[in-house]
Amino acid sequence: MRDSRRLPLPERERRWPAFLLVPLLAAAPPQEAPAQDIPISLNQLGFEPGDPKTAIVEADGAPRDWQLIDAAGKVLASGKAWPFGPDAASGAPVQRIDFSRFGVPGRGYRIRVGTSESAPFAIAPNLYRPLARDALIFFYHQRAGTPIEARIVGAKWARPAGHAREVAKCFAGKDERGTEWAGCPYTLDVTGGWYDAGDHGKYVVNGGISLWTLLAAHERNPGALAQGSGPAPGLLAEARYEMEFLLRMQVPDGTRLRVPVGKPEPAPGRAAREASQAPFAEIDASGMAHQKVADARWTALPMPPQDDTQERLLYPPTTAATLNLAVTAAQCARIWKGIDAGFAARCLSAAERAFAAAGRNPEVYATGSFTGSGGYGDMDVSDEFYWAAAELFVTTGKPEYHQAVTASPYLTAPVGEPGWPQVATLGTITLATRPSALPQAEVRRLRGLLVAAADRFLADAAGNGYRIPYLATGYPWGSNGALLNRAMVLGIAGDLTGNPKYRAGVIDAIDYILGRNPNFTSYVSGHGLFSMRNPHHRFWAPALDPALPGPPPGTLSGGPNSTAMVDPVAAKLKGHCAPQRCWADDVHAYALNEVAINWNAPLLWVAMWLGA
Ligand code: 9MR
Ligand code: 9MR
């Protein structure tokens, strides 16, 4: 049932600036969305001619009349909106405008309701190609250990290498809780890879899902983005840059380490993360992967990566990181087999050693007791085991991986929304879409699970005003990434069935990301007239230092977060925003407006699916 609570709306004191009433220049700089009497939101990139076309108008009462006008103000189509009524997700009553039947290519179109007008948009074929290219180049920008070159990104975004030679030792001494760690008897050269987000941590868990997503996009359509835009690296070259880093995070053979083993005892009256430490034990850590390499302390903002002088440390290996390495290295082994056999063999050996190491040490969890970087802690790695076994089975066909896959409850359980701590769906996607020795009937059943999940996501769209395939009473940290991961599952269901309703669902998701939302903002920088400009990022931070560049085009904001409003900007909004409005385009809003590789990855996947 719909929740009709109406939450307070932000003040709307501004009007459209006069210059917006004249036709817009194509390359207008991004601006903040102005307020209007009757706010109309839509995908600010626009629509492909044959796709569903929807705008949302925030209004109650009787159905509103709408008009579609061209750049000169000529009315080309008109109709009545459909009132959805009060919408808990956005906190206001909304009406939907459907102008799907209008498909004449053009630019500078707007939707008009009364005296209000939407942002301008295009109707054009191949609309999502530049978005896909820009979403890919985000990963190049995030590279550590190599200069970001002006000939590739332009002088504005060029910078010297950050952490150019990163030879790190292991954390030793007391952590935040006073637990003593012994360190390890080696250093590792872990130069390279992608920075995670606005911070300079490099985390194997999050690197794993991000790289998986890029490689899965490649396997679905190997020809797409084989070349980047201009001299930029293509998809596989970019993916390999992260793969090489993940390989470097593997613990050398013959290493014995003392780490906490098992689940910590929950301490009465304390939050789970403050639970007492699991007991330490000595393990054979050969082949495991370190959880992360990161700054010993949080660095201040702004902080161009080349200026970071903090000590960089390796943090203890974990089962989850080890399985993320096994997953991506298994993908690598089959993808590079015909491209670079030596690299493929290195990957296969790393993947099999990692899987074996995780099997020996199935309960080594991140403790979240180190400052200076994110936790990415996950106390349930049964899904990671399934995912790794699935990738290794598809790559090798070996009976031991088949056995591990078939023994897992995830082979038959309903499929859910993927995310860095819940990855079983990704294993199922691989088993259901890649050639393997799995019996055909089994493959059909797995495909059915994916389609059933997609149908649930479509059903969720009926329950919210903006009709996105996402429904939750609270929006989590990185909700835009969560929505795009659902859109990926919808895209796969579309591939498997050919049913156009799944493309319509993907369009609903991308429309929301690109402006059809109650913040009237495209969450992707440089795509749409009113797009995100001030991410929580240590280099793209012009609000903190005017000499620094804004985000390059194709960078996705994490998006509304109504459940973990921990940064200073979010703290002020807390209790005053409906879930979809708990967002601000503010550099200090790390819980609302950070960018991250695991969010840009499904943006890339979806933009490629839509037609790269
Ligand atoms: O800048 C950090 C950001 O990248 C992380 O996502 C976030 C959560 O782990 O933490 C940010 O760092 C803040 C830290 O947690 C608390 N002190 C202020 C830091 C900078 O804003
Ligand atoms: O995406 C992560 C989110 O699911 C967590 O709730 C949040 C707090 O632990 O951390 C997010 O990840 C951040 C990571 O810890 C550090 N780099 C930036 C990531 C995105 O904000």
XYZ file of C-alpha atoms and ligand atoms in Angstrom:
654
model
C 0.000 0.000 0.000
C 1.152 3.499 -0.724
C 2.323 5.637 2.126
C 0.645 9.008 1.867
C 2.747 10.843 4.430
C 3.828 14.132 2.981
C 7.267 15.260 4.036
C 8.337 18.885 3.930
C 9.568 20.158 0.577
C 12.674 22.256 0.261
C 11.960 25.956 -0.142
C 11.349 26.991 -3.707
C 12.253 30.606 -3.920
C 13.947 30.744 -7.287
C 12.493 31.017 -10.800
C 13.839 30.093 -14.203
C 16.529 32.579 -15.146
C 15.561 34.638 -18.196
C 18.324 33.261 -20.404
C 16.781 29.813 -20.151
C 13.774 31.050 -22.033
C 15.875 31.397 -25.182
C 17.114 28.287 -27.007
C 20.115 26.811 -25.254
C 23.612 26.387 -26.512
C 24.554 22.732 -26.721
C 27.610 23.123 -24.510
C 26.104 25.248 -21.753
C 28.001 24.803 -18.474
C 26.252 22.778 -15.767
C 24.018 24.742 -13.471
C 21.945 24.216 -10.415
C 18.346 23.374 -11.202
C 16.117 26.394 -10.600
C 12.808 26.031 -8.816
C 9.507 26.384 -10.635
C 5.836 26.719 -9.752
C 5.105 23.244 -11.043
C 8.395 21.374 -11.102
C 8.785 19.109 -14.128
C 11.589 16.606 -14.267
C 12.827 14.272 -16.969
C 15.923 12.662 -18.406
C 17.936 15.725 -19.415
C 19.864 13.840 -22.079
C 16.587 12.879 -23.668
C 15.222 9.805 -25.357
C 15.896 7.514 -28.264
C 13.079 7.811 -30.819
C 11.460 4.426 -30.153
C 11.868 4.387 -26.362
C 9.207 5.162 -23.734
C 9.281 8.886 -22.864
C 8.156 10.030 -19.435
C 8.271 13.267 -17.484
C 7.140 13.737 -13.902
C 5.314 16.786 -12.675
C 5.064 17.516 -8.993
C 1.437 18.476 -8.530
C -1.691 17.323 -6.777
C -5.315 17.672 -7.778
C -6.802 17.118 -11.200
C -4.727 15.811 -14.116
C -2.566 18.622 -15.532
C -2.463 19.543 -19.210
C 0.980 19.275 -20.781
C 2.548 20.328 -24.040
C 5.706 19.289 -25.802
C 7.349 22.305 -27.410
C 10.330 22.716 -29.680
C 13.194 25.185 -29.273
C 11.097 27.924 -30.899
C 8.159 27.318 -28.551
C 5.975 25.598 -31.149
C 3.603 22.991 -29.662
C 4.253 19.548 -31.175
C 2.225 17.287 -28.890
C -0.054 17.656 -25.895
C -2.099 15.625 -23.449
C -3.120 15.132 -19.851
C -0.899 13.842 -17.056
C -1.805 10.778 -14.989
C -2.052 11.502 -11.261
C -0.155 9.004 -9.139
C -1.039 10.854 -5.951
C 1.071 11.193 -2.804
C 4.495 9.586 -3.100
C 6.410 8.577 0.019
C 9.752 8.182 -1.805
C 9.799 11.787 -3.015
C 7.552 13.286 -0.348
C 5.177 15.001 -2.770
C 2.204 14.145 -4.943
C 3.205 13.537 -8.541
C 1.653 13.122 -11.950
C 3.169 11.290 -14.899
C 3.399 12.624 -18.423
C 3.725 10.025 -21.160
C 4.830 11.358 -24.535
C 6.217 8.057 -25.843
C 4.332 8.415 -29.094
C 6.328 11.482 -30.114
C 9.534 10.245 -31.735
C 10.740 12.943 -34.124
C 14.492 13.414 -33.670
C 15.483 16.899 -32.597
C 17.151 18.981 -29.890
C 15.996 21.678 -27.492
C 12.598 20.120 -26.812
C 10.856 20.905 -23.521
C 7.750 19.825 -21.675
C 5.502 22.665 -20.542
C 2.831 22.586 -17.826
C 1.136 25.917 -17.187
C 3.964 28.451 -17.069
C 6.600 25.905 -16.018
C 9.035 24.277 -18.404
C 11.283 21.273 -18.127
C 14.988 21.284 -18.855
C 15.721 20.974 -22.587
C 16.206 17.489 -24.000
C 16.919 15.714 -27.257
C 15.251 12.910 -29.126
C 18.031 11.131 -30.958
C 19.333 7.693 -31.876
C 22.513 6.467 -30.165
C 21.850 8.846 -27.316
C 23.778 6.849 -24.710
C 27.060 6.377 -26.576
C 28.810 9.450 -25.163
C 27.557 8.493 -21.685
C 29.105 5.027 -22.000
C 32.433 6.454 -23.171
C 32.494 9.002 -20.361
C 31.487 6.429 -17.745
C 34.483 4.353 -18.862
C 36.984 7.197 -18.824
C 36.047 7.813 -15.168
C 38.164 4.743 -14.371
C 41.167 6.175 -16.180
C 40.822 9.365 -14.109
C 40.777 7.270 -10.936
C 44.065 5.541 -11.769
C 46.781 5.473 -9.157
C 50.459 5.078 -9.940
C 50.485 6.709 -13.355
C 50.227 10.263 -14.684
C 46.777 11.219 -15.974
C 47.737 12.561 -19.349
C 46.574 15.813 -20.927
C 46.541 14.219 -24.392
C 43.875 11.815 -23.067
C 41.784 13.942 -20.693
C 42.769 17.526 -21.569
C 44.924 19.917 -19.540
C 42.142 20.618 -17.045
C 42.088 17.080 -15.632
C 45.722 16.106 -16.191
C 47.781 15.441 -13.068
C 51.044 13.777 -12.079
C 50.968 10.177 -10.867
C 49.502 9.693 -7.406
C 51.300 7.158 -5.189
C 53.731 6.596 -8.047
C 55.683 3.804 -6.405
C 53.615 2.214 -3.720
C 55.667 -0.332 -1.828
C 53.733 -0.900 1.357
C 54.330 -2.752 4.577
C 51.580 -4.250 6.707
C 49.814 -2.419 9.502
C 51.564 -3.212 12.786
C 50.851 -1.972 16.278
C 47.618 -0.958 17.972
C 44.418 -0.418 15.971
C 41.549 1.891 16.978
C 40.335 -0.582 19.570
C 43.752 -1.093 21.052
C 44.179 -4.542 19.528
C 47.804 -5.303 18.762
C 48.733 -6.518 15.253
C 52.075 -8.117 14.447
C 52.343 -6.969 10.812
C 53.854 -9.281 8.201
C 57.373 -10.259 7.149
C 57.311 -8.599 3.697
C 56.458 -5.483 1.749
C 54.397 -5.610 -1.444
C 54.675 -3.413 -4.503
C 51.010 -2.575 -4.978
C 51.466 0.326 -7.376
C 48.562 0.944 -9.742
C 44.861 0.146 -9.788
C 42.013 2.581 -9.275
C 41.377 4.794 -6.277
C 38.085 3.708 -4.794
C 36.208 6.950 -4.670
C 36.781 10.449 -3.290
C 39.393 8.888 -1.015
C 42.647 7.253 -2.079
C 42.036 3.831 -0.579
C 42.350 0.818 -2.880
C 40.072 -1.926 -1.605
C 40.087 -5.447 -3.017
C 36.440 -6.095 -2.102
C 35.121 -3.071 -3.952
C 37.688 -3.356 -6.720
C 36.357 -6.889 -7.234
C 32.729 -6.041 -7.959
C 33.736 -3.026 -10.050
C 36.136 -4.990 -12.211
C 33.665 -7.894 -12.482
C 31.086 -5.469 -13.866
C 33.452 -4.083 -16.502
C 34.518 -7.563 -17.557
C 30.909 -8.788 -17.632
C 30.020 -5.846 -19.899
C 32.908 -6.863 -22.152
C 31.827 -10.501 -22.287
C 28.256 -9.526 -23.143
C 29.434 -7.385 -26.039
C 33.157 -7.837 -26.744
C 33.191 -5.328 -29.593
C 31.779 -2.441 -27.563
C 34.205 0.150 -26.251
C 37.136 -1.947 -27.395
C 38.575 1.482 -28.109
C 38.105 4.372 -25.699
C 37.223 7.860 -26.859
C 40.175 9.197 -28.875
C 43.465 8.107 -27.313
C 41.782 6.903 -24.086
C 42.237 3.246 -23.149
C 39.542 0.824 -24.279
C 37.516 -1.211 -21.826
C 39.887 -4.183 -21.635
C 42.985 -2.031 -21.253
C 41.278 -0.180 -18.414
C 40.133 -3.406 -16.781
C 43.613 -4.889 -16.989
C 45.003 -1.901 -15.100
C 42.902 -2.881 -12.082
C 43.487 -6.615 -12.557
C 47.257 -6.149 -12.394
C 46.805 -4.294 -9.107
C 44.534 -6.959 -7.608
C 47.137 -9.608 -8.476
C 49.714 -7.596 -6.540
C 47.552 -7.734 -3.417
C 48.010 -11.513 -3.059
C 49.905 -12.794 -0.040
C 53.185 -14.554 -0.978
C 53.360 -18.335 -0.652
C 54.747 -19.622 2.600
C 53.364 -16.762 4.713
C 52.080 -17.514 8.186
C 50.164 -14.675 9.876
C 48.282 -14.131 13.115
C 44.777 -12.820 12.331
C 41.391 -12.931 14.062
C 39.554 -16.069 12.997
C 35.811 -16.513 13.318
C 33.008 -14.175 14.246
C 33.504 -11.848 17.185
C 31.281 -12.376 20.187
C 28.635 -9.626 20.217
C 29.199 -7.604 23.367
C 25.946 -6.964 25.256
C 24.633 -3.434 24.798
C 27.110 -2.518 22.081
C 26.714 -2.026 18.337
C 27.847 -4.971 16.221
C 30.889 -3.106 14.886
C 32.073 -2.516 18.441
C 31.791 -6.183 19.281
C 34.780 -7.706 20.973
C 37.562 -9.002 18.785
C 37.479 -12.590 17.530
C 40.425 -14.553 18.934
C 43.675 -14.437 16.970
C 45.116 -17.601 15.489
C 48.071 -18.350 13.267
C 47.063 -19.253 9.711
C 48.733 -20.213 6.459
C 47.849 -17.024 4.560
C 49.559 -18.020 1.297
C 47.396 -16.949 -1.634
C 44.981 -14.793 0.358
C 44.491 -11.148 -0.611
C 44.993 -8.127 1.603
C 41.744 -6.294 2.314
C 43.119 -2.925 1.211
C 46.058 -0.613 0.843
C 45.303 2.865 2.123
C 46.418 5.921 4.047
C 47.270 5.369 7.691
C 45.028 8.357 8.574
C 42.194 10.157 6.793
C 43.665 12.932 4.674
C 42.104 16.378 4.543
C 40.198 17.730 1.531
C 41.252 18.863 -0.991
C 44.176 16.508 -1.603
C 45.351 15.922 -5.164
C 46.712 12.371 -4.974
C 50.256 13.404 -5.863
C 50.322 15.628 -2.748
C 49.358 12.873 -0.302
C 52.229 12.306 2.116
C 50.448 9.900 4.465
C 52.035 6.554 5.021
C 50.347 3.836 2.924
C 49.749 0.501 4.601
C 48.528 -2.959 3.701
C 45.711 -4.149 5.950
C 45.263 -7.795 6.972
C 44.102 -10.335 4.417
C 40.449 -11.386 4.566
C 38.413 -14.216 3.107
C 36.163 -11.743 1.249
C 39.086 -9.968 -0.444
C 40.609 -13.333 -1.329
C 37.401 -14.459 -3.039
C 37.087 -11.155 -4.912
C 40.569 -11.823 -6.269
C 39.561 -15.369 -7.230
C 36.482 -14.065 -9.077
C 38.190 -11.416 -11.170
C 41.304 -13.469 -11.856
C 39.042 -16.313 -13.068
C 37.291 -13.897 -15.459
C 40.718 -12.657 -16.546
C 41.914 -16.190 -17.268
C 39.145 -16.870 -19.799
C 38.991 -13.379 -21.333
C 42.732 -12.974 -21.956
C 43.251 -16.578 -23.059
C 43.147 -15.593 -26.722
C 44.692 -12.162 -26.220
C 47.675 -12.665 -23.924
C 48.117 -16.285 -22.916
C 50.850 -15.501 -20.396
C 48.662 -13.009 -18.546
C 45.715 -15.413 -18.647
C 47.865 -18.159 -17.110
C 49.067 -15.804 -14.353
C 45.442 -14.965 -13.607
C 44.356 -18.591 -13.529
C 47.093 -19.551 -11.124
C 46.253 -16.584 -8.856
C 42.535 -17.422 -8.976
C 43.017 -21.075 -8.053
C 45.485 -20.280 -5.287
C 43.082 -17.655 -3.926
C 40.121 -20.024 -3.953
C 42.148 -22.677 -2.155
C 43.367 -20.108 0.377
C 39.792 -18.995 1.094
C 38.816 -22.629 1.541
C 41.583 -23.078 4.129
C 40.629 -19.810 5.846
C 36.889 -19.382 5.378
C 36.279 -17.124 8.379
C 38.775 -14.289 8.306
C 36.756 -11.069 8.395
C 37.669 -7.389 8.115
C 37.593 -5.860 11.578
C 36.752 -2.254 10.682
C 39.084 -1.102 13.432
C 41.529 0.906 11.334
C 41.137 4.608 10.718
C 42.132 6.371 7.494
C 40.085 4.325 5.067
C 36.743 2.590 4.575
C 35.883 -0.785 6.051
C 34.088 -2.826 3.384
C 33.532 -5.388 6.111
C 31.249 -8.348 5.413
C 30.502 -11.039 7.964
C 28.788 -13.383 5.489
C 31.032 -14.643 2.721
C 28.908 -17.618 1.639
C 27.812 -15.596 -1.407
C 31.427 -14.706 -2.240
C 32.302 -18.434 -2.151
C 29.470 -19.203 -4.589
C 30.456 -16.314 -6.886
C 34.107 -17.402 -7.009
C 33.190 -21.053 -7.572
C 30.857 -20.009 -10.414
C 33.545 -17.943 -12.153
C 36.158 -20.672 -11.724
C 33.759 -23.344 -12.968
C 32.895 -21.365 -16.099
C 36.592 -20.736 -16.740
C 37.954 -24.224 -16.049
C 35.028 -26.689 -16.067
C 36.749 -28.488 -13.172
C 34.589 -30.819 -11.040
C 35.709 -29.296 -7.724
C 34.242 -25.915 -8.699
C 31.115 -27.579 -10.057
C 30.815 -29.336 -6.732
C 31.222 -26.042 -4.829
C 28.573 -24.373 -6.996
C 26.013 -27.143 -6.679
C 26.548 -27.417 -2.917
C 25.656 -23.726 -2.509
C 22.143 -22.619 -1.507
C 22.551 -19.649 -3.871
C 22.171 -21.934 -6.870
C 18.468 -22.243 -6.103
C 17.662 -19.243 -3.886
C 15.758 -16.269 -5.325
C 18.055 -13.695 -6.904
C 18.339 -10.269 -5.264
C 19.799 -6.828 -5.911
C 23.572 -7.068 -6.279
C 25.949 -4.881 -4.290
C 29.475 -5.135 -2.875
C 28.363 -7.133 0.197
C 25.843 -9.302 -1.702
C 27.278 -10.854 -4.802
C 25.465 -14.164 -5.327
C 23.449 -12.659 -8.210
C 26.700 -11.988 -10.054
C 27.626 -15.671 -9.890
C 24.202 -16.587 -11.193
C 24.531 -14.085 -14.045
C 27.779 -15.717 -15.102
C 26.390 -19.253 -14.862
C 23.238 -18.261 -16.742
C 24.875 -16.316 -19.557
C 28.360 -17.754 -20.203
C 28.975 -21.036 -21.961
C 29.832 -23.803 -19.501
C 29.426 -27.509 -18.808
C 26.268 -26.821 -16.801
C 23.298 -28.870 -18.134
C 20.894 -26.865 -20.315
C 17.963 -27.457 -17.967
C 20.008 -26.003 -15.125
C 20.945 -22.950 -17.201
C 17.254 -22.424 -18.049
C 16.337 -22.584 -14.381
C 18.997 -19.992 -13.462
C 17.778 -17.732 -16.245
C 14.317 -18.051 -14.758
C 15.647 -16.839 -11.393
C 17.147 -13.737 -13.015
C 13.947 -12.986 -14.921
C 11.902 -13.449 -11.741
C 14.142 -10.923 -9.952
C 13.707 -8.490 -12.844
C 9.938 -8.918 -12.592
C 10.067 -8.079 -8.886
C 12.065 -4.929 -9.660
C 9.458 -3.950 -12.273
C 6.718 -4.528 -9.722
C 8.570 -2.162 -7.360
C 8.271 0.556 -10.009
C 4.511 0.556 -9.628
C 4.866 1.488 -5.963
C 6.639 4.841 -6.287
C 5.754 8.093 -7.978
C 8.792 8.429 -10.222
C 8.226 4.805 -11.325
C 11.757 3.595 -10.720
C 12.437 -0.129 -10.302
C 13.403 0.479 -6.704
C 11.326 0.514 -3.560
C 12.562 1.025 -0.026
C 11.359 2.950 2.979
C 14.933 4.137 3.474
C 17.475 4.856 0.741
C 20.937 3.402 1.433
C 24.394 4.918 0.965
C 25.028 4.752 -2.791
C 21.360 4.316 -3.739
C 22.127 5.349 -7.316
C 24.515 2.415 -7.584
C 21.881 0.075 -6.126
C 19.322 1.245 -8.692
C 21.777 0.791 -11.553
C 22.655 -2.705 -10.348
C 18.949 -3.500 -10.551
C 18.895 -1.976 -14.038
C 21.708 -4.355 -14.992
C 19.544 -7.325 -13.929
C 16.671 -5.850 -15.965
C 18.992 -5.566 -18.969
C 19.975 -9.212 -18.610
C 16.301 -10.224 -18.387
C 15.774 -8.226 -21.586
C 18.611 -10.149 -23.259
C 17.197 -13.481 -22.097
C 13.572 -12.892 -23.058
C 13.524 -10.183 -25.725
C 10.574 -8.668 -23.859
C 10.542 -4.851 -24.291
C 9.164 -4.300 -20.778
C 12.680 -4.818 -19.416
C 14.120 -2.082 -21.624
C 11.307 0.163 -20.391
C 12.446 -0.618 -16.830
C 16.064 0.196 -17.666
C 14.891 3.481 -19.202
C 12.953 4.293 -16.024
C 16.169 3.804 -14.036
C 18.430 5.835 -16.326
C 15.783 8.572 -16.629
C 15.866 8.960 -12.844
C 19.688 9.016 -12.797
C 19.787 11.650 -15.557
C 17.254 14.037 -14.068
C 13.807 12.513 -13.603
C 14.025 12.878 -9.850
C 12.813 15.290 -7.168
C 16.203 17.046 -7.077
C 15.781 17.965 -10.774
C 19.431 17.109 -11.193
C 21.313 14.720 -13.398
C 23.474 12.724 -10.997
C 26.023 12.257 -13.794
C 28.361 15.222 -14.205
C 28.382 16.828 -17.627
C 25.302 14.967 -18.834
C 22.259 17.193 -18.645
C 21.998 20.939 -18.165
C 21.575 20.678 -14.400
C 24.112 18.073 -13.372
C 26.159 17.183 -10.311
C 29.119 19.539 -9.860
C 30.534 19.156 -6.358
C 31.264 15.529 -5.540
C 33.047 14.484 -2.372
C 36.406 14.039 -4.076
C 39.914 14.999 -3.075
C 40.947 16.254 -6.552
C 37.678 17.330 -8.260
C 37.024 19.913 -5.600
C 36.746 23.422 -7.075
C 34.582 24.492 -4.132
C 37.617 24.014 -1.874
C 40.301 25.294 -4.252
C 39.300 27.185 -7.389
C 42.476 25.948 -9.098
C 41.127 22.378 -9.006
C 38.825 21.008 -11.727
C 35.239 19.901 -11.243
C 34.259 16.301 -11.974
C 34.936 15.170 -15.538
C 31.841 14.263 -17.565
C 30.495 10.799 -16.779
C 30.999 10.788 -13.004
C 28.058 9.447 -10.968
C 27.016 10.736 -7.549
C 26.265 8.040 -4.950
C 22.858 9.649 -4.605
C 20.171 10.075 -1.969
C 20.871 8.407 1.384
C 18.225 8.563 4.077
C 19.586 5.788 6.294
C 23.214 6.659 7.121
C 23.213 10.441 7.256
C 26.629 10.654 8.902
C 28.376 13.516 7.126
C 27.873 17.123 8.276
C 25.628 18.067 5.337
C 23.477 14.962 5.677
C 23.250 15.464 9.445
C 21.507 18.816 8.837
C 19.025 17.285 6.404
C 18.236 14.392 8.695
C 14.562 14.226 9.609
C 13.687 16.901 7.048
C 13.808 15.032 3.762
C 11.864 12.320 1.978
C 14.253 9.506 0.942
C 14.820 10.687 -2.636
C 15.469 14.242 -1.431
C 18.112 13.331 1.138
C 20.847 14.539 -1.150
C 22.956 17.641 -1.701
C 25.464 18.617 -4.356
C 28.073 19.430 -1.749
C 31.738 18.465 -1.523
C 31.385 17.810 2.214
C 28.501 15.372 1.765
C 30.471 12.129 1.648
C 27.453 10.014 2.533
C 25.339 11.612 -0.222
C 27.591 12.841 -2.969
C 30.757 10.794 -3.121
C 31.647 8.988 -6.319
C 32.903 5.409 -6.402
C 34.118 2.748 -8.809
C 31.339 0.328 -7.811
C 28.691 2.915 -8.728
C 30.243 4.074 -11.990
C 30.653 0.432 -13.056
C 26.910 -0.346 -13.354
C 26.439 3.100 -14.946
C 28.881 1.959 -17.598
C 27.216 -1.454 -17.918
C 23.764 0.099 -18.324
C 24.899 2.811 -20.767
C 26.601 0.115 -22.856
C 23.488 -2.046 -22.750
C 21.358 0.890 -23.851
C 23.419 1.085 -26.954
C 27.142 1.619 -26.986
O 36.634 11.355 2.772
C 36.173 10.115 3.317
C 35.301 9.403 2.331
O 36.026 9.115 1.173
C 34.691 8.182 2.964
O 33.724 7.596 2.113
C 34.024 8.541 4.272
C 33.417 7.342 4.985
O 34.324 6.366 5.272
O 34.929 9.177 5.129
C 35.451 10.371 4.588
O 36.367 10.877 5.484
C 35.889 11.553 6.607
C 36.008 10.686 7.839
O 35.226 9.534 7.749
C 35.634 11.465 9.070
N 36.420 12.686 9.160
C 36.282 13.552 7.996
C 36.730 12.803 6.766
C 36.746 13.701 5.534
O 35.491 14.251 5.246
O 29.649 2.131 -0.466
C 29.930 1.952 0.907
C 28.635 1.857 1.662
O 27.928 0.711 1.274
C 28.911 1.860 3.148
O 27.674 1.921 3.823
C 29.785 3.049 3.517
C 30.115 3.119 4.986
O 30.892 2.049 5.376
O 30.990 2.992 2.792
C 30.819 3.079 1.412
O 32.038 2.951 0.803
C 32.994 4.015 0.936
C 34.290 3.375 1.410
O 34.136 2.883 2.717
C 35.460 4.324 1.347
N 35.581 4.911 0.038
C 34.374 5.587 -0.393
C 33.205 4.643 -0.424
C 31.953 5.330 -0.958
O 31.476 6.304 -0.106
